[in-house]
CSV table of C-alpha atoms in Angstrom, one decimal:
chain,number,residue,atom,x,y,z
A,1308,UNK,CA,161.7,-68.2,179.3
A,1309,UNK,CA,160.3,-69.0,175.9
A,1310,UNK,CA,162.6,-72.0,175.4
A,1311,UNK,CA,161.5,-73.6,178.7
A,1312,UNK,CA,157.9,-73.0,177.9
A,1313,UNK,CA,158.2,-74.6,174.5
A,1314,UNK,CA,159.9,-77.6,176.0
A,1315,UNK,CA,157.2,-78.1,178.5
A,1316,UNK,CA,154.4,-77.8,175.8
A,1317,UNK,CA,156.3,-80.3,173.5
A,1318,UNK,CA,156.6,-82.8,176.3
A,1319,UNK,CA,152.8,-82.5,177.1
A,1320,UNK,CA,152.0,-83.0,173.4
A,1321,UNK,CA,154.2,-86.1,173.4
A,1322,UNK,CA,152.5,-87.5,176.4
A,1323,UNK,CA,149.1,-86.9,174.9
A,1324,UNK,CA,150.1,-88.7,171.7
A,1325,UNK,CA,151.5,-91.6,173.7
A,1326,UNK,CA,148.3,-91.8,175.8
A,1327,UNK,CA,146.4,-92.2,172.5
A,1328,UNK,CA,148.6,-95.1,171.3
A,1329,UNK,CA,150.8,-93.2,169.0
A,1330,UNK,CA,154.3,-94.8,168.9
A,1331,UNK,CA,156.1,-92.2,166.8
A,1332,UNK,CA,155.5,-88.7,165.4
A,1333,UNK,CA,157.3,-86.3,163.0
A,1334,UNK,CA,158.8,-83.0,164.1
A,1335,UNK,CA,156.5,-81.1,161.8
A,1336,UNK,CA,153.4,-82.7,163.4
A,1337,UNK,CA,154.8,-82.1,166.8
A,1338,UNK,CA,155.4,-78.4,166.1
A,1339,UNK,CA,152.0,-77.9,164.7
A,1340,UNK,CA,150.3,-79.6,167.7
A,1341,UNK,CA,152.4,-77.6,170.1
A,1342,UNK,CA,151.6,-74.4,168.3
A,1343,UNK,CA,147.9,-75.1,168.4
A,1344,UNK,CA,148.1,-75.9,172.1
A,1345,UNK,CA,150.1,-72.8,172.9
A,1346,UNK,CA,147.6,-70.6,171.0
A,1347,UNK,CA,144.7,-72.2,172.8
A,1348,UNK,CA,146.2,-71.7,176.2
A,1349,UNK,CA,147.2,-68.1,175.4
A,1350,UNK,CA,143.6,-67.4,174.2
A,1351,UNK,CA,142.1,-68.8,177.4
A,1352,UNK,CA,144.6,-66.8,179.6
A,1353,UNK,CA,144.0,-63.6,177.8
A,1354,UNK,CA,140.2,-64.1,177.8
A,1355,UNK,CA,140.2,-64.8,181.6
A,1356,UNK,CA,142.3,-61.7,182.1
A,1357,UNK,CA,139.8,-59.6,180.2
A,1358,UNK,CA,136.9,-61.0,182.2
A,1359,UNK,CA,138.7,-60.2,185.4
A,1360,UNK,CA,139.4,-56.6,184.2
A,1361,UNK,CA,135.8,-56.1,183.3
A,1362,UNK,CA,134.7,-57.3,186.7
A,1363,UNK,CA,137.1,-54.8,188.3
A,1364,UNK,CA,139.4,-57.4,189.8
A,1365,UNK,CA,143.2,-57.6,189.6
A,1366,UNK,CA,143.5,-61.3,189.9
A,1367,UNK,CA,141.7,-64.2,188.2
A,1368,UNK,CA,139.0,-66.3,189.8
A,1369,UNK,CA,137.2,-69.5,189.0
A,1370,UNK,CA,134.2,-67.7,187.7
A,1371,UNK,CA,136.4,-66.1,185.0
A,1372,UNK,CA,137.7,-69.4,183.8
A,1373,UNK,CA,134.2,-70.9,183.7
A,1374,UNK,CA,132.9,-67.9,181.7
A,1375,UNK,CA,135.8,-68.2,179.3
A,1376,UNK,CA,135.2,-71.9,178.8
A,1377,UNK,CA,131.5,-71.2,178.1
A,1378,UNK,CA,132.4,-68.7,175.4
A,1379,UNK,CA,134.7,-71.2,173.8
A,1380,UNK,CA,132.0,-73.8,173.7
A,1381,UNK,CA,133.1,-76.1,176.6
A,1382,UNK,CA,131.0,-76.5,179.7
A,1383,UNK,CA,132.2,-77.5,183.2
A,1384,UNK,CA,129.9,-80.5,183.1
A,1385,UNK,CA,131.6,-81.7,179.9
A,1386,UNK,CA,135.0,-81.3,181.6
A,1387,UNK,CA,133.9,-83.2,184.7
A,1388,UNK,CA,132.5,-86.0,182.5
A,1389,UNK,CA,135.7,-86.2,180.5
A,1390,UNK,CA,137.8,-86.4,183.7
A,1391,UNK,CA,135.7,-89.2,185.1
A,1392,UNK,CA,135.9,-91.3,181.9
A,1393,UNK,CA,138.9,-90.7,179.6
A,1394,UNK,CA,140.8,-88.6,182.1
A,1395,UNK,CA,141.3,-91.5,184.4
A,1396,UNK,CA,143.1,-93.5,181.6
A,1397,UNK,CA,145.2,-90.5,180.6
A,1398,UNK,CA,146.3,-89.7,184.1
A,1399,UNK,CA,148.7,-92.6,184.1
A,1400,UNK,CA,150.8,-90.8,181.5
A,1401,UNK,CA,150.9,-87.6,183.4
A,1402,UNK,CA,153.7,-88.5,185.8
A,1403,UNK,CA,156.1,-85.8,186.7
A,1404,UNK,CA,159.7,-86.2,187.7
A,1405,UNK,CA,161.8,-84.0,190.0
A,1406,UNK,CA,163.3,-82.2,187.1
A,1407,UNK,CA,159.9,-81.4,185.7
A,1408,UNK,CA,158.9,-79.9,189.1
A,1409,UNK,CA,162.0,-77.8,189.1
A,1410,UNK,CA,161.2,-76.6,185.6
A,1411,UNK,CA,157.7,-75.7,186.7
A,1412,UNK,CA,159.0,-73.8,189.7
A,1413,UNK,CA,160.5,-71.2,187.3
A,1414,UNK,CA,157.0,-70.3,186.1
A,1415,UNK,CA,155.6,-69.9,189.6
A,1416,UNK,CA,153.8,-66.6,190.1
A,1417,UNK,CA,155.4,-64.7,192.9
A,1418,UNK,CA,153.4,-64.2,196.1
A,1419,UNK,CA,151.8,-60.9,196.9
A,1420,UNK,CA,154.4,-60.4,199.6
A,1421,UNK,CA,157.1,-60.3,197.0
A,1422,UNK,CA,155.3,-57.6,195.0
A,1423,UNK,CA,154.8,-55.3,197.9
A,1424,UNK,CA,152.0,-52.9,198.3
A,1425,UNK,CA,153.6,-50.0,196.5
A,1426,UNK,CA,153.2,-49.1,192.9
A,1427,UNK,CA,156.2,-49.5,190.5
A,1428,UNK,CA,156.6,-45.9,190.0
A,1429,UNK,CA,156.8,-45.1,193.7
A,1430,UNK,CA,159.8,-45.7,195.9
A,1431,UNK,CA,159.7,-48.9,198.0
A,1432,UNK,CA,158.3,-48.8,201.5
A,1433,UNK,CA,160.8,-49.0,204.4
A,1434,UNK,CA,161.3,-52.4,205.8
A,1435,UNK,CA,163.6,-54.4,208.0
A,1436,UNK,CA,165.9,-55.5,205.2
A,1437,UNK,CA,166.1,-52.0,203.7
A,1438,UNK,CA,169.3,-50.1,204.9
A,1439,UNK,CA,168.5,-47.1,206.9
A,1440,UNK,CA,169.5,-43.8,205.7
A,1441,UNK,CA,172.5,-42.3,207.6
A,1442,UNK,CA,171.6,-40.0,210.4
A,1443,UNK,CA,172.2,-36.3,209.7
A,1444,UNK,CA,175.5,-34.9,211.0
A,1445,UNK,CA,175.0,-33.3,214.4
A,1446,UNK,CA,175.3,-29.5,214.5
A,1447,UNK,CA,178.5,-28.2,216.0
A,1448,UNK,CA,178.1,-27.7,219.8
A,1449,UNK,CA,178.1,-24.1,220.9
A,1450,UNK,CA,180.9,-22.8,222.9
A,1451,UNK,CA,180.5,-23.7,226.6
A,1452,UNK,CA,179.3,-20.9,228.8
A,1453,UNK,CA,180.9,-20.6,232.2
A,1454,UNK,CA,178.3,-21.4,234.8
A,1455,UNK,CA,178.9,-20.1,238.3
A,1456,UNK,CA,177.0,-23.1,239.8
A,1457,UNK,CA,178.0,-26.5,238.5
A,1458,UNK,CA,175.1,-28.7,237.5
A,1459,UNK,CA,174.0,-31.0,240.1
A,1460,UNK,CA,174.4,-34.6,239.2
A,1461,UNK,CA,171.3,-36.7,238.6
A,1462,UNK,CA,170.3,-38.5,241.7
A,1463,UNK,CA,170.6,-42.3,241.7
A,1464,UNK,CA,167.3,-43.8,242.5
A,1465,UNK,CA,167.1,-47.0,244.4
A,1466,UNK,CA,165.6,-49.7,242.4
A,1467,UNK,CA,162.0,-50.2,243.5
A,1468,UNK,CA,160.6,-53.6,244.3
A,1469,UNK,CA,157.5,-52.8,242.3
A,1470,UNK,CA,157.9,-53.1,238.6
A,1471,UNK,CA,155.2,-50.6,237.5
A,1472,UNK,CA,156.3,-47.4,239.1
A,1473,UNK,CA,158.0,-46.1,236.0
A,1474,UNK,CA,154.7,-45.9,234.2
A,1475,UNK,CA,153.6,-43.0,236.5
A,1476,UNK,CA,153.3,-39.8,234.6
A,1477,UNK,CA,155.4,-37.0,236.1
A,1478,UNK,CA,155.1,-33.3,235.0
A,1479,UNK,CA,158.1,-31.9,233.3
A,1480,UNK,CA,158.4,-29.1,235.8
A,1481,UNK,CA,158.6,-31.7,238.7
A,1482,UNK,CA,160.9,-34.0,236.9
A,1483,UNK,CA,164.7,-34.3,237.3
A,1484,UNK,CA,165.2,-33.0,233.7
A,1485,UNK,CA,163.7,-29.7,234.6
A,1486,UNK,CA,166.9,-28.7,236.5
A,1487,UNK,CA,169.2,-30.1,233.9
A,1488,UNK,CA,170.8,-27.9,231.2
A,1489,UNK,CA,169.0,-27.6,227.8
A,1490,UNK,CA,171.3,-30.0,226.1
A,1491,UNK,CA,168.8,-32.8,226.5
A,1492,UNK,CA,166.1,-30.8,224.7
A,1493,UNK,CA,165.5,-31.5,220.9
A,1494,UNK,CA,166.8,-29.0,218.4
A,1495,UNK,CA,164.5,-26.4,217.0
A,1496,UNK,CA,163.0,-27.2,213.6
A,1497,UNK,CA,164.8,-25.3,210.8
A,1498,UNK,CA,162.9,-22.3,209.3
A,1499,UNK,CA,160.8,-23.4,206.3
A,1500,UNK,CA,162.2,-22.2,203.0
A,1501,UNK,CA,158.8,-21.8,201.4
A,1502,UNK,CA,157.2,-18.5,202.3
A,1503,UNK,CA,153.8,-18.6,203.8
A,1504,UNK,CA,151.1,-18.2,201.3
A,1505,UNK,CA,149.3,-14.9,201.9
A,1506,UNK,CA,145.8,-14.3,200.7
A,1507,UNK,CA,145.7,-12.0,197.7
A,1508,UNK,CA,142.4,-10.4,198.8
A,1509,UNK,CA,141.2,-10.3,202.4
A,1510,UNK,CA,138.4,-12.7,203.3
A,1511,UNK,CA,135.2,-10.8,203.7
A,1512,UNK,CA,132.9,-11.4,206.6
A,1513,UNK,CA,130.1,-13.9,206.0
A,1514,UNK,CA,127.4,-11.3,206.6
A,1515,UNK,CA,128.9,-8.9,204.1
A,1516,UNK,CA,129.3,-11.7,201.5
A,1517,UNK,CA,125.7,-12.7,201.9
A,1518,UNK,CA,124.5,-9.2,201.4
A,1519,UNK,CA,126.6,-8.8,198.3
A,1520,UNK,CA,125.2,-12.0,196.9
A,1521,UNK,CA,121.6,-10.8,197.6
A,1522,UNK,CA,122.4,-7.5,195.9
A,1523,UNK,CA,123.8,-9.3,192.8
A,1524,UNK,CA,120.7,-11.5,192.5
A,1525,UNK,CA,118.4,-8.5,192.8
A,1526,UNK,CA,120.3,-6.4,190.3
A,1527,UNK,CA,121.0,-9.2,187.8
A,1528,UNK,CA,117.8,-11.3,187.7
A,1529,UNK,CA,117.8,-14.6,185.9
A,1530,UNK,CA,116.4,-14.4,182.4
A,1531,UNK,CA,113.1,-16.1,181.9
A,1532,UNK,CA,113.1,-19.0,179.5
A,1533,UNK,CA,111.7,-18.1,176.1
A,1534,UNK,CA,108.2,-19.3,175.2
A,1535,UNK,CA,108.0,-22.5,173.2
A,1536,UNK,CA,108.5,-22.1,169.5
A,1537,UNK,CA,106.0,-24.1,167.4
A,1538,UNK,CA,108.4,-24.2,164.4
A,1539,UNK,CA,111.2,-25.6,166.5
A,1540,UNK,CA,108.8,-28.2,168.0
A,1541,UNK,CA,107.6,-29.1,164.5
A,1542,UNK,CA,111.1,-29.6,163.3
A,1543,UNK,CA,112.1,-31.7,166.3
A,1544,UNK,CA,109.1,-33.9,166.1
A,1545,UNK,CA,109.7,-34.5,162.4
A,1546,UNK,CA,113.3,-35.4,162.9
A,1547,UNK,CA,112.4,-37.7,165.7
A,1548,UNK,CA,109.8,-39.5,163.7
A,1549,UNK,CA,112.2,-39.8,160.8
A,1550,UNK,CA,114.9,-41.3,163.0
A,1551,UNK,CA,112.4,-43.8,164.5
A,1552,UNK,CA,111.0,-44.8,161.1
A,1553,UNK,CA,114.3,-44.9,159.2
A,1554,UNK,CA,117.1,-46.0,161.6
A,1555,UNK,CA,120.6,-45.9,160.2
A,1556,UNK,CA,121.9,-49.2,161.3
A,1557,UNK,CA,119.1,-51.5,160.0
A,1558,UNK,CA,119.8,-53.5,156.9
A,1559,UNK,CA,117.8,-52.5,153.9
A,1560,UNK,CA,115.0,-54.7,152.8
A,1561,UNK,CA,116.4,-55.0,149.3
A,1562,UNK,CA,119.7,-55.9,147.8
A,1563,UNK,CA,119.3,-53.8,144.6
A,1564,UNK,CA,117.8,-50.7,145.9
A,1565,UNK,CA,121.1,-48.9,146.3
A,1566,UNK,CA,122.3,-49.7,142.7
A,1567,UNK,CA,121.7,-46.8,140.4
A,1568,UNK,CA,123.6,-45.5,137.4
A,1569,UNK,CA,126.1,-42.9,138.0
A,1570,UNK,CA,124.7,-39.5,137.3
A,1571,UNK,CA,126.7,-37.2,135.0
A,1572,UNK,CA,129.0,-34.8,136.7
A,1573,UNK,CA,128.2,-32.0,134.3
A,1574,UNK,CA,124.8,-31.9,132.6
A,1575,UNK,CA,123.9,-29.5,129.8
A,1576,UNK,CA,121.2,-27.0,130.4
A,1577,UNK,CA,118.4,-27.5,127.9
A,1578,UNK,CA,116.3,-24.6,126.4
A,1579,UNK,CA,113.6,-23.4,128.8
A,1580,UNK,CA,111.4,-20.8,127.1
A,1581,UNK,CA,108.4,-22.3,125.1
A,1582,UNK,CA,106.8,-20.6,122.1
A,1583,UNK,CA,103.8,-22.1,120.3
A,1584,UNK,CA,104.2,-23.1,116.7
A,1585,UNK,CA,101.4,-20.8,115.6
A,1586,UNK,CA,102.9,-17.8,117.5
A,1587,UNK,CA,106.3,-18.7,116.0
A,1588,UNK,CA,105.0,-18.5,112.5
A,1589,UNK,CA,103.4,-15.1,113.3
A,1590,UNK,CA,106.7,-13.8,114.7
A,1591,UNK,CA,108.5,-15.0,111.6
A,1592,UNK,CA,105.9,-13.4,109.3
A,1593,UNK,CA,106.2,-10.0,111.2
A,1594,UNK,CA,102.7,-10.0,112.6
A,1595,UNK,CA,101.7,-8.7,116.0
A,1596,UNK,CA,101.5,-11.4,118.7
A,1597,UNK,CA,99.1,-11.3,121.6
A,1598,UNK,CA,101.3,-12.3,124.6
A,1599,UNK,CA,98.3,-13.2,126.8
A,1600,UNK,CA,96.9,-15.5,124.2
A,1601,UNK,CA,99.4,-18.3,124.6
A,1602,UNK,CA,100.7,-18.9,128.1
A,1603,UNK,CA,102.8,-22.0,128.2
A,1604,UNK,CA,104.5,-23.6,131.2
A,1605,UNK,CA,108.2,-23.1,131.3
A,1606,UNK,CA,110.7,-25.9,131.8
A,1607,UNK,CA,111.0,-27.4,135.2
A,1608,UNK,CA,113.6,-26.0,137.5
A,1609,UNK,CA,116.9,-27.9,138.0
A,1610,UNK,CA,117.4,-29.5,141.4
A,1611,UNK,CA,120.3,-28.3,143.4
A,1612,UNK,CA,121.1,-31.8,144.7
A,1613,UNK,CA,119.8,-35.3,143.8
A,1614,UNK,CA,119.7,-38.4,146.0
A,1615,UNK,CA,122.3,-40.8,144.8
A,1616,UNK,CA,120.4,-43.9,145.7
A,1617,UNK,CA,117.0,-44.7,147.2
A,1618,UNK,CA,118.4,-47.0,149.9
A,1619,UNK,CA,121.6,-46.2,151.7
A,1620,UNK,CA,124.1,-48.6,153.2
A,1621,UNK,CA,125.0,-48.6,156.9
A,1622,UNK,CA,128.6,-47.7,156.0
A,1623,UNK,CA,127.5,-44.8,153.7
A,1624,UNK,CA,124.8,-42.7,155.4
A,1625,UNK,CA,123.2,-39.8,153.7
A,1626,UNK,CA,122.0,-36.6,155.1
A,1627,UNK,CA,118.5,-36.4,156.7
A,1628,UNK,CA,118.1,-32.7,155.8
A,1629,UNK,CA,116.5,-33.1,152.4
A,1630,UNK,CA,113.8,-35.4,153.8
A,1631,UNK,CA,113.4,-33.2,156.8
A,1632,UNK,CA,113.0,-30.1,154.6
A,1633,UNK,CA,110.4,-31.9,152.5
A,1634,UNK,CA,108.3,-32.6,155.6
A,1635,UNK,CA,108.6,-29.2,157.3
A,1636,UNK,CA,109.0,-26.4,154.7
A,1637,UNK,CA,106.2,-25.2,152.6
A,1638,UNK,CA,106.1,-26.1,148.9
A,1639,UNK,CA,107.1,-22.6,147.7
A,1640,UNK,CA,109.9,-22.2,150.1
A,1641,UNK,CA,111.3,-25.7,149.4
A,1642,UNK,CA,111.2,-25.1,145.7
A,1643,UNK,CA,113.2,-21.8,146.1
A,1644,UNK,CA,115.8,-23.5,148.3
A,1645,UNK,CA,116.2,-26.8,146.5
A,1646,UNK,CA,115.8,-25.8,142.8
A,1647,UNK,CA,117.3,-23.3,140.5
A,1648,UNK,CA,114.9,-21.5,138.1
A,1649,UNK,CA,115.9,-20.8,134.5
A,1650,UNK,CA,116.9,-17.3,133.5
A,1651,UNK,CA,113.9,-15.3,132.1
A,1652,UNK,CA,113.7,-14.2,128.5
A,1653,UNK,CA,115.3,-10.8,127.8
A,1654,UNK,CA,113.6,-8.1,125.7
A,1655,UNK,CA,114.9,-5.5,123.4
A,1656,UNK,CA,112.1,-3.1,123.2
A,1657,UNK,CA,109.1,-5.2,122.3
A,1658,UNK,CA,111.2,-8.0,120.8
A,1659,UNK,CA,111.9,-11.1,122.9
A,1660,UNK,CA,115.5,-12.4,122.5
A,1661,UNK,CA,115.7,-16.1,121.9
A,1662,UNK,CA,118.7,-18.1,120.8
A,1663,UNK,CA,119.3,-21.5,119.2
A,1664,UNK,CA,117.3,-23.6,116.7
A,1665,UNK,CA,114.9,-24.7,119.4
A,1666,UNK,CA,113.7,-28.2,120.4
A,1667,UNK,CA,110.3,-29.8,120.6
A,1668,UNK,CA,108.4,-29.2,123.9
A,1669,UNK,CA,107.8,-32.3,126.0
A,1670,UNK,CA,104.0,-32.1,125.7
A,1671,UNK,CA,104.0,-32.0,121.9
A,1672,UNK,CA,101.6,-34.5,120.2
A,1673,UNK,CA,104.2,-35.5,117.7
A,1674,UNK,CA,108.0,-35.4,117.9
A,1675,UNK,CA,108.2,-34.1,114.3
A,1676,UNK,CA,109.7,-30.6,114.2
A,1677,UNK,CA,107.4,-29.6,111.3
A,1678,UNK,CA,104.1,-29.9,113.2
A,1679,UNK,CA,101.7,-26.9,112.8
A,1680,UNK,CA,98.1,-25.9,113.1
A,1681,UNK,CA,97.1,-28.3,110.3
A,1682,UNK,CA,98.6,-31.2,112.3
A,1683,UNK,CA,96.7,-30.0,115.4
A,1684,UNK,CA,93.4,-30.0,113.5
A,1685,UNK,CA,94.0,-33.5,112.2
A,1686,UNK,CA,94.7,-34.7,115.7
A,1687,UNK,CA,91.7,-33.0,117.2
A,1688,UNK,CA,89.2,-34.5,114.6
A,1689,UNK,CA,89.5,-38.1,115.8
A,1690,UNK,CA,89.2,-37.0,119.3
A,1691,UNK,CA,85.9,-35.3,118.5
A,1692,UNK,CA,84.7,-38.4,116.7
A,1693,UNK,CA,85.5,-40.6,119.6
A,1694,UNK,CA,83.8,-38.3,122.0
A,1695,UNK,CA,80.5,-38.6,119.9
A,1696,UNK,CA,80.7,-42.4,119.8
A,1697,UNK,CA,81.3,-42.9,123.5
A,1698,UNK,CA,79.2,-40.5,125.6
A,1699,UNK,CA,80.0,-42.4,128.8
A,1700,UNK,CA,83.7,-41.6,128.6
A,1701,UNK,CA,83.3,-37.8,128.0
A,1702,UNK,CA,80.4,-37.2,130.3
A,1703,UNK,CA,80.2,-37.2,134.1
A,1704,UNK,CA,76.8,-36.8,135.9
A,1705,UNK,CA,75.1,-35.9,132.5
A,1706,UNK,CA,77.6,-33.1,131.9
A,1707,UNK,CA,80.4,-32.9,129.4
A,1708,UNK,CA,83.8,-32.8,130.9
A,1709,UNK,CA,85.9,-29.8,129.7
A,1710,UNK,CA,88.9,-30.8,127.5
A,1711,UNK,CA,92.1,-28.8,127.5
A,1712,UNK,CA,95.3,-29.5,125.6
A,1713,UNK,CA,98.4,-27.5,125.2
A,1714,UNK,CA,99.4,-26.5,121.7
A,1715,UNK,CA,102.5,-27.8,120.1
A,1716,UNK,CA,105.5,-25.6,120.9
A,1717,UNK,CA,109.2,-25.3,120.7
A,1718,UNK,CA,111.7,-24.6,123.5
A,1719,UNK,CA,114.3,-21.9,123.0
A,1720,UNK,CA,117.3,-20.8,125.0
A,1721,UNK,CA,117.2,-17.4,126.7
A,1722,UNK,CA,121.0,-16.9,126.5
A,1723,UNK,CA,123.6,-16.9,123.8
A,1724,UNK,CA,125.9,-19.9,123.7
A,1725,UNK,CA,128.3,-21.4,121.3
A,1726,UNK,CA,127.6,-25.0,120.1
A,1727,UNK,CA,130.7,-27.2,120.5
A,1728,UNK,CA,131.2,-30.7,119.3
A,1729,UNK,CA,133.1,-33.3,121.1
A,1730,UNK,CA,134.9,-34.3,117.9
A,1731,UNK,CA,136.5,-30.9,117.5
A,1732,UNK,CA,139.8,-30.4,119.4
A,1733,UNK,CA,140.0,-27.5,121.9
A,1734,UNK,CA,141.6,-24.4,120.7
A,1735,UNK,CA,144.8,-23.5,122.5
A,1736,UNK,CA,145.4,-19.9,123.3
A,1737,UNK,CA,148.9,-18.4,123.0
A,1738,UNK,CA,150.8,-17.6,126.0
A,1739,UNK,CA,151.3,-14.0,126.9
A,1740,UNK,CA,155.0,-13.2,127.2
A,1741,UNK,CA,155.6,-10.2,129.4
């Protein structure tokens, strides 16, 4: 029981303190030391049991204890050295009385014979101490049949001087029991209550079954494996190289690579259709505009998804599909699958419909909204003067390098929208009462 175990552990702790020249101790210190010793012993016992289970054994062995002590940082050599030095002095305090031996007998592990060889969920095996089950009641004897000839009594054989004549095998037809009535014969076995299992289908002959198998193989041939697919092989090799180069369970080489600002959940769509400032003035003046004259690049497409951080933690893994698509798919296909293009400009006859006040294009030379052709000429003049002064910078192999610059432009939206301010409260619509 737990109380007896605690008493034994407390007495062991008291003996250890007495062996180390302690004359007294408090109850709190005794309980703390007993608790530590109990936990240590429980840890060793459970670890030894786990070693035995891993080895496939049901009982502990000395190798399990040695392996457990090695894991706890104690070697067998250290224990032997301790026993040869300090253990000799401490052995004088380890005397056990008859009462202590009786207490230890309660914790004795029962022998294997007491357990038996059967499992706990199976009935016990029959033994000498187990009471035998009562014999079944004999069947009622049939009515005696009148026999004309009375049965002849069994002859009394004279005891033979030899002691091994009874071992001679005698056929039943030649024995004395052959002429005896059938009362000495065992009863017939009762008819089995379970019906005999009958085959649902008759078993065919081996030759017929073999011919049927040959016919099925000839009429249903095995499909030939498909030829190797280069695209699948390319994807598989790219995924394999990505897994080998970027394993998931390796710690990142930086501590700050995974720290990025939180991206906004909802981002506004900026204007995407550019119009040059000179063309914009012609449109406002009502002049005809040559559409092929000024071809400006549109705004970049918006990504469908964005990587949250450049380096991922081992506990928060990201998908490998974006990187795999970047390696395998062509540029045009990847752009169509990973980015959303802006809606094109609508036309009403020959007039292009643009909305909003417009914003400056990202390639403008000045962020001022009032830039025009005059500003462009003023910016182009110093570039020409600098090109004359430094011929080495503007020439390559004795030839002048072509210069190209986009004109200043403004970006307009291609859809109608209502500008809302965050200071203004949202308008509440009245409920429709039906």
